[in-house]
Tab-separated table of C-alpha atoms in Angstrom:
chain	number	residue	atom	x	y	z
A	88	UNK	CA	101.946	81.880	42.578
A	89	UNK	CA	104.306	84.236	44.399
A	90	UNK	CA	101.554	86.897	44.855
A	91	UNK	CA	99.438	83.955	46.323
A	92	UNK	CA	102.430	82.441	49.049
A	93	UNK	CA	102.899	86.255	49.382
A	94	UNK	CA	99.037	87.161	50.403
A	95	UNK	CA	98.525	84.065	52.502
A	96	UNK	CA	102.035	84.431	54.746
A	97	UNK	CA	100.770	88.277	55.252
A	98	UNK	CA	97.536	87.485	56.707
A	99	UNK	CA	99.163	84.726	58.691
A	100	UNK	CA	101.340	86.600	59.598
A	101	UNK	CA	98.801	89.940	61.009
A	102	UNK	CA	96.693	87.116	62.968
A	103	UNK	CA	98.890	86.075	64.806
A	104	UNK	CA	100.157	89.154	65.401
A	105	UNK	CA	96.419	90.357	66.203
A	106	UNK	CA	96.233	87.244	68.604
A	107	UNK	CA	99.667	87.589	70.518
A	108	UNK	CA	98.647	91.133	71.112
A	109	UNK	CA	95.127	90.570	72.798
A	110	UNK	CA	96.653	87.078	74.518
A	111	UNK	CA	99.758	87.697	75.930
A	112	UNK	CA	101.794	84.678	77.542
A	113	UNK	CA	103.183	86.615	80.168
A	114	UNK	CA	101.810	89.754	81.384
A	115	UNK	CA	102.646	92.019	84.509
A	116	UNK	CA	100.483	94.256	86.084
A	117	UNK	CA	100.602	97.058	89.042
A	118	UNK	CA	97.554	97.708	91.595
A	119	UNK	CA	97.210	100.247	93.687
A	120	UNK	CA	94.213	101.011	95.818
A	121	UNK	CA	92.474	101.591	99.858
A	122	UNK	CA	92.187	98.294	102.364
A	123	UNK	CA	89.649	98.488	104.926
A	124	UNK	CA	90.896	96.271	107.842
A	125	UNK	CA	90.138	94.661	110.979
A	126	UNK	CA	90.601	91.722	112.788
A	127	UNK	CA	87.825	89.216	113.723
A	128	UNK	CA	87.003	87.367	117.843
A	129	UNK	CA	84.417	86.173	119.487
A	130	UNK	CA	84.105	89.687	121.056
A	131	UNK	CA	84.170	91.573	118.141
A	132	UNK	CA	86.779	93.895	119.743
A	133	UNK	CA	87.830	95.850	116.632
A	134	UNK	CA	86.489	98.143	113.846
A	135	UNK	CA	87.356	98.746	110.682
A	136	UNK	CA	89.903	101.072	109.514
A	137	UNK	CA	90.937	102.297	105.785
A	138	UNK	CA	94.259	101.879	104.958
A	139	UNK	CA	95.900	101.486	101.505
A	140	UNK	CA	97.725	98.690	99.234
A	141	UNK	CA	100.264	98.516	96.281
A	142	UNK	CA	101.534	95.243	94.456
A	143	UNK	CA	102.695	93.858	91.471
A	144	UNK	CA	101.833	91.180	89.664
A	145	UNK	CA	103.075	88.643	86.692
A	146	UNK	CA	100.324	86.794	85.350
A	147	UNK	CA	100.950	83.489	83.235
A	148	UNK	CA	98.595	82.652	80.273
A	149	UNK	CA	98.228	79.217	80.445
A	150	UNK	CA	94.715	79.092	78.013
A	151	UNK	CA	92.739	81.633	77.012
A	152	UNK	CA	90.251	81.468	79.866
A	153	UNK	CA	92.446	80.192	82.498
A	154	UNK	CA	96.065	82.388	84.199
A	155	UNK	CA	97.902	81.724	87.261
A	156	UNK	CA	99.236	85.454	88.753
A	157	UNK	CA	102.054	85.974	91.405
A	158	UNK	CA	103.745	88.707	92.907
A	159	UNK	CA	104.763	91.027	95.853
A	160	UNK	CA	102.473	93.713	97.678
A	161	UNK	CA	102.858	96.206	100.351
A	162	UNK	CA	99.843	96.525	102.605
A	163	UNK	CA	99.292	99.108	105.535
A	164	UNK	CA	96.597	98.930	107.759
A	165	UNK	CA	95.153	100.677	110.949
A	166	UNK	CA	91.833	100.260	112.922
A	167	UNK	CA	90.670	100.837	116.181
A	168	UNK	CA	90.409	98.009	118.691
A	169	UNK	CA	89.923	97.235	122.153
A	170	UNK	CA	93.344	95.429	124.072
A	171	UNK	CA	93.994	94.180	127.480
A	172	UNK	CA	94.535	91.167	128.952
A	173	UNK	CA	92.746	87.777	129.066
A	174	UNK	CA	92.094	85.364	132.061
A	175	UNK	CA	91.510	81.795	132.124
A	176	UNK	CA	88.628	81.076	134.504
A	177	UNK	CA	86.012	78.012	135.409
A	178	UNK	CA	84.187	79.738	133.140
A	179	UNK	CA	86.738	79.897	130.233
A	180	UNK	CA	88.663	83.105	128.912
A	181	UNK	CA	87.493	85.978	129.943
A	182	UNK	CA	88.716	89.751	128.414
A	183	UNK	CA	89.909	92.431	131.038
A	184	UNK	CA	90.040	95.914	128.842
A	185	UNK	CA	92.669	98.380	129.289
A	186	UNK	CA	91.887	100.717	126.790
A	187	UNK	CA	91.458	101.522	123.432
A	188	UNK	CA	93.864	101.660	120.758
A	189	UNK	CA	94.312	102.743	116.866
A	190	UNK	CA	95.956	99.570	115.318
A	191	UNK	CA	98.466	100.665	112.525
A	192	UNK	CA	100.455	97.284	110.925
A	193	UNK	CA	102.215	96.240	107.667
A	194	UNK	CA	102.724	93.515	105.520
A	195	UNK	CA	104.221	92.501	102.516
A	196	UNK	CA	101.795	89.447	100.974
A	197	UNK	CA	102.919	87.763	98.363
A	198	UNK	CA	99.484	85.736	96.518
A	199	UNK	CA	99.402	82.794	94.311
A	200	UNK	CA	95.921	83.280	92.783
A	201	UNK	CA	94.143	81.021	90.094
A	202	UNK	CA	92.023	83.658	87.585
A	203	UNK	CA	89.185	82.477	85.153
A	204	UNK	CA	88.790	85.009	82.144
A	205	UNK	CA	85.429	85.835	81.310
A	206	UNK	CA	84.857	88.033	77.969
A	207	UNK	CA	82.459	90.286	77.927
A	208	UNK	CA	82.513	92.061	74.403
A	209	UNK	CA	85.479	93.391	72.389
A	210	UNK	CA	87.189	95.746	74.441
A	211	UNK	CA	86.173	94.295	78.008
A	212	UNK	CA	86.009	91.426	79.953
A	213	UNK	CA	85.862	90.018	83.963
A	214	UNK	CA	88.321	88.120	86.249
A	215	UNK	CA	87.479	86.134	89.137
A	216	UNK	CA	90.405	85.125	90.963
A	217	UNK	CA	91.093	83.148	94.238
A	218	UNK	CA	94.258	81.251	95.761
A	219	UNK	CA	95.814	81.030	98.938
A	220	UNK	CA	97.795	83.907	100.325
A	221	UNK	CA	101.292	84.178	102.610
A	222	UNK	CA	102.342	87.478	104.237
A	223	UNK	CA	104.952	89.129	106.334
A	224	UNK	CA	104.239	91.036	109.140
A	225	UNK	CA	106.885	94.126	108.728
A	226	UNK	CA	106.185	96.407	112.157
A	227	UNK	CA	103.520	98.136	113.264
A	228	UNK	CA	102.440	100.122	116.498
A	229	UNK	CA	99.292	100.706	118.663
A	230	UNK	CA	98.501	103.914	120.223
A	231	UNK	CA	96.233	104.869	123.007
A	232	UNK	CA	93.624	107.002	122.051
A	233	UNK	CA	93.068	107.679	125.475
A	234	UNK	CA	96.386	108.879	127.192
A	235	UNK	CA	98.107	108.564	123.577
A	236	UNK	CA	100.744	106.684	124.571
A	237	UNK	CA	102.548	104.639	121.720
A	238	UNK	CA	103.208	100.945	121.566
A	239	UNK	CA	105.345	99.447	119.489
A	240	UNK	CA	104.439	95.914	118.087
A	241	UNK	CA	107.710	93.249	118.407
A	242	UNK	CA	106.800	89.693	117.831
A	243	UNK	CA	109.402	87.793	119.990
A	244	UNK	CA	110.591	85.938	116.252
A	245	UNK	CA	110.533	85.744	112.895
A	246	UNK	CA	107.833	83.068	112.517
A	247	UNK	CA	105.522	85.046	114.795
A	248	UNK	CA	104.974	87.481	111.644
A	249	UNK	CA	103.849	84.855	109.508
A	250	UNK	CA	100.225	85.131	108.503
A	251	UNK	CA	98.337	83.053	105.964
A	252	UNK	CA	95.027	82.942	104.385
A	253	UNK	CA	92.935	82.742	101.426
A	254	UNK	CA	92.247	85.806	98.850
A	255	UNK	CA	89.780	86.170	96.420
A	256	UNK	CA	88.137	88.130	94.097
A	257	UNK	CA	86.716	89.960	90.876
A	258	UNK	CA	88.795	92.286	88.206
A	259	UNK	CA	86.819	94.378	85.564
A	260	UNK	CA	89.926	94.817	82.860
A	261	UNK	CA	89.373	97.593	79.810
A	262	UNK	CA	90.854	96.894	76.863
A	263	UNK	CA	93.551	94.470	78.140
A	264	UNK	CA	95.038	97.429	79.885
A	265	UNK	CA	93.179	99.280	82.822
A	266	UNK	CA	92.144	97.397	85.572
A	267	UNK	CA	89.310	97.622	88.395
A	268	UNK	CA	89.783	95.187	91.046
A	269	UNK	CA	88.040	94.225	94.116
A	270	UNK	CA	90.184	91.613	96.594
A	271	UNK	CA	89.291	90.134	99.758
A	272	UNK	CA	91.530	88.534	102.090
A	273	UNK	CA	91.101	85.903	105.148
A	274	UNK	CA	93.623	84.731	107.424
A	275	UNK	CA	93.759	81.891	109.015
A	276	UNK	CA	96.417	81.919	111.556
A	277	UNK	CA	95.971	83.199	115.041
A	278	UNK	CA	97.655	86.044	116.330
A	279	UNK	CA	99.053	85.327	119.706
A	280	UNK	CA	98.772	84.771	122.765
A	281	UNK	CA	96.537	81.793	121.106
A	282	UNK	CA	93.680	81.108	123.019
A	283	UNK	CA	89.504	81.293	122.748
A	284	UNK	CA	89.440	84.920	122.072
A	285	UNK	CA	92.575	84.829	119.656
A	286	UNK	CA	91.756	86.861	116.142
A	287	UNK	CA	92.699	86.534	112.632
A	288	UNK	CA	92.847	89.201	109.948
A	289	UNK	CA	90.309	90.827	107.552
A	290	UNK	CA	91.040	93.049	104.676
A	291	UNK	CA	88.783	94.106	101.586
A	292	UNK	CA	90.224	95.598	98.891
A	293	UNK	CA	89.643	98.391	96.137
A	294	UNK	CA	92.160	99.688	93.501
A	295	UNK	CA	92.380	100.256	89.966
A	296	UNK	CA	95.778	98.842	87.894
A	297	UNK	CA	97.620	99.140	84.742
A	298	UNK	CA	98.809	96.076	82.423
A	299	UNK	CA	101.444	96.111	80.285
């Protein structure tokens, strides 16, 4: 009878084990990875540049096909894009170039993202992922590419850095470790002055990450 209690708390005991270590409750992960960036107007006045991201996550199990992930990132982008001035007329806003510039900005973004886990076989399995998004504009500059003259960006406050949008997604994950990730992010406010021609940011990302 002891042999028996013995057997049956052993095998309990190495499934659950077995489970807890493919299904964790809590789970952090780190990304790293290239951004291509621009922002997006009615004159399409910018391009898109490659920049590159890093971020952190903590993912919370909450069943095993649905997680809600947080965290902090760091996200540095530059693109070229047309600036100058804009004019209200009869005819509404019109854009006045002055020259062209290469963009550089960054950002801390902090995400709230909803993920659906989808298993594939044993070892692998696919994420899709979207939520909305906050981030902090953290300085930035634009420089002529003309007469290469360097301007600094300075929003006049604090809530002027504020950006927020949507992000979504797919993650390929190996083996509940490695990670393949692709992430792309809208915003939805308008960077100032706010008018017809105002823009709002794009940003598509691709990294790889590690879970542990």
């Amino acid at each position: 009878m002891i042999k028996s209690y013995f057997f049956i708390g052993s095998c309990c005991l190495l499934i659950g084990n077995e489970v807890l270590a493919q299904e964790k409750p809590i789970s952090y992960e780190f990304q790293t990875g290239f951004t291509l960036s621009t922002t997006k107007d009615k004159l399409n006045l910018s391009k898109w540049g490659v920049g590159m991201y890093s971020k952190g996550l903590i993912d919370f199990r909450i069943t095993p096909n649905f997680s809600i992930a947080t965290g902090l990132g760091y996200r540095y982008e530059q693109f070229d894009s047309k600036y100058g001035t804009t004019i209200n007329t009869n005819e509404g806003y019109v854009f006045y170039e002055s020259g062209v510039g290469n963009m550089q900005r960054h950002w801390l973004d902090v995400p709230i993202l909803f993920k659906g886990h989808f298993k594939l076989n044993s070892d692998n399995k696919l994420e899709v992922f979207s939520g909305p998004n906050l981030s902090i504009f953290t300085g930035g500059k634009i420089k002529d590419l003309k007469t290469g003259e360097i301007y600094k960006i300075k929003p006049d406050k604090f809530s002027d850095r504020i950006d927020y949008g949507l992000s979504m997604g797919v993650g390929y994950i190996i083996k509940e470790r490695w990670s393949m990730n692709v992430n792309y992010n809208i915003g939805l406010r308008k960077e100032l002055p706010v008018n017809e021609l105002s823009s709002t940011t794009r940003s598509l990302s691709l990294g790889a990450g590690y879970r542990f």
